[in-house]
GROMACS .gro file of C-alpha atoms in nm:
model
   73
    1SER     CA    1  -0.035   0.827  -1.879
    2ASN     CA    2  -0.062   0.593  -1.562
    3SER     CA    3   0.082   0.889  -1.359
    4LEU     CA    4   0.044   0.959  -1.002
    5HIS     CA    5  -0.041   1.302  -1.086
    6ALA     CA    6  -0.334   1.150  -1.299
    7LYS     CA    7  -0.489   0.933  -1.028
    8TYR     CA    8  -0.462   0.955  -0.637
    9LEU     CA    9  -0.531   0.776  -0.351
   10PRO     CA   10  -0.825   0.908  -0.135
   11PRO     CA   11  -0.746   0.923   0.210
   12GLN     CA   12  -1.056   0.793   0.322
   13GLY     CA   13  -1.175   0.420   0.233
   14MET     CA   14  -0.959   0.115   0.152
   15SER     CA   15  -0.836  -0.036  -0.189
   16ARG     CA   16  -0.739  -0.395  -0.300
   17ALA     CA   17  -0.430  -0.520  -0.389
   18SER     CA   18  -0.459  -0.438  -0.770
   19GLN     CA   19  -0.605  -0.083  -0.664
   20LEU     CA   20  -0.259   0.013  -0.466
   21LEU     CA   21  -0.009  -0.144  -0.709
   22PRO     CA   22   0.012   0.169  -0.924
   23PHE     CA   23   0.109   0.377  -0.634
   24LEU     CA   24   0.379   0.149  -0.504
   25PRO     CA   25   0.729   0.078  -0.591
   26PHE     CA   26   0.715  -0.280  -0.594
   27GLY     CA   27   0.507  -0.558  -0.739
   28SER     CA   28   0.230  -0.768  -0.587
   29SER     CA   29   0.455  -1.061  -0.438
   30THR     CA   30   0.651  -0.785  -0.247
   31LEU     CA   31   0.320  -0.637  -0.131
   32TRP     CA   32   0.211  -0.965   0.015
   33ALA     CA   33   0.528  -1.074   0.185
   34TRP     CA   34   0.596  -0.697   0.324
   35SER     CA   35   0.203  -0.703   0.449
   36ARG     CA   36   0.318  -1.028   0.625
   37ASP     CA   37   0.629  -0.944   0.792
   38GLY     CA   38   0.541  -0.589   0.916
   39ARG     CA   39   0.758  -0.374   0.634
   40PHE     CA   40   0.413  -0.251   0.487
   41PRO     CA   41   0.082  -0.193   0.669
   42SER     CA   42  -0.130  -0.511   0.747
   43PRO     CA   43  -0.425  -0.543   0.522
   44ILE     CA   44  -0.797  -0.589   0.692
   45ARG     CA   45  -0.961  -0.917   0.564
   46LEU     CA   46  -1.339  -0.826   0.463
   47SER     CA   47  -1.410  -1.164   0.346
   48ASN     CA   48  -1.247  -1.510   0.296
   49THR     CA   49  -1.201  -1.409  -0.087
   50MET     CA   50  -1.139  -1.024  -0.029
   51THR     CA   51  -0.854  -0.824   0.167
   52ALA     CA   52  -0.813  -0.458   0.156
   53TRP     CA   53  -0.590  -0.184   0.279
   54ARG     CA   54  -0.666   0.111   0.449
   55ASN     CA   55  -0.576   0.402   0.237
   56ALA     CA   56  -0.475   0.603   0.522
   57ASP     CA   57  -0.217   0.356   0.632
   58VAL     CA   58  -0.084   0.294   0.265
   59ILE     CA   59  -0.092   0.719   0.241
   60GLU     CA   60   0.118   0.735   0.550
   61TRP     CA   61   0.354   0.455   0.473
   62LEU     CA   62   0.420   0.626   0.134
   63ASN     CA   63   0.510   0.976   0.287
   64ASN     CA   64   0.732   0.793   0.519
   65GLN     CA   65   0.889   0.663   0.222
   66THR     CA   66   0.985   0.979   0.080
   67ILE     CA   67   1.096   1.131   0.405
   68SER     CA   68   1.356   0.862   0.498
   69ASN     CA   69   1.493   0.743   0.164
   70ASP     CA   70   1.813   0.654   0.290
   71GLY     CA   71   1.750   0.595   0.664
   72GLU     CA   72   1.730   0.222   0.593
   73LEU     CA   73   1.788  -0.004   0.913
   0.00000   0.00000   0.00000
């Protein structure tokens, strides 16, 4: 029931980590690690306690994953 068809990421706006994780092929520890080392788009710090990603950045990243699945460096 928690399928990608039921919910989608709007291309405008921003999402918190908890909102992104259903769309991502990994968990929160990987999300934060990859955001730090450049393998995933960097989040924007909205305040001391709130960090969010641009949905457009995440959608672009997801599209690139499906295109170049076996093109790992």
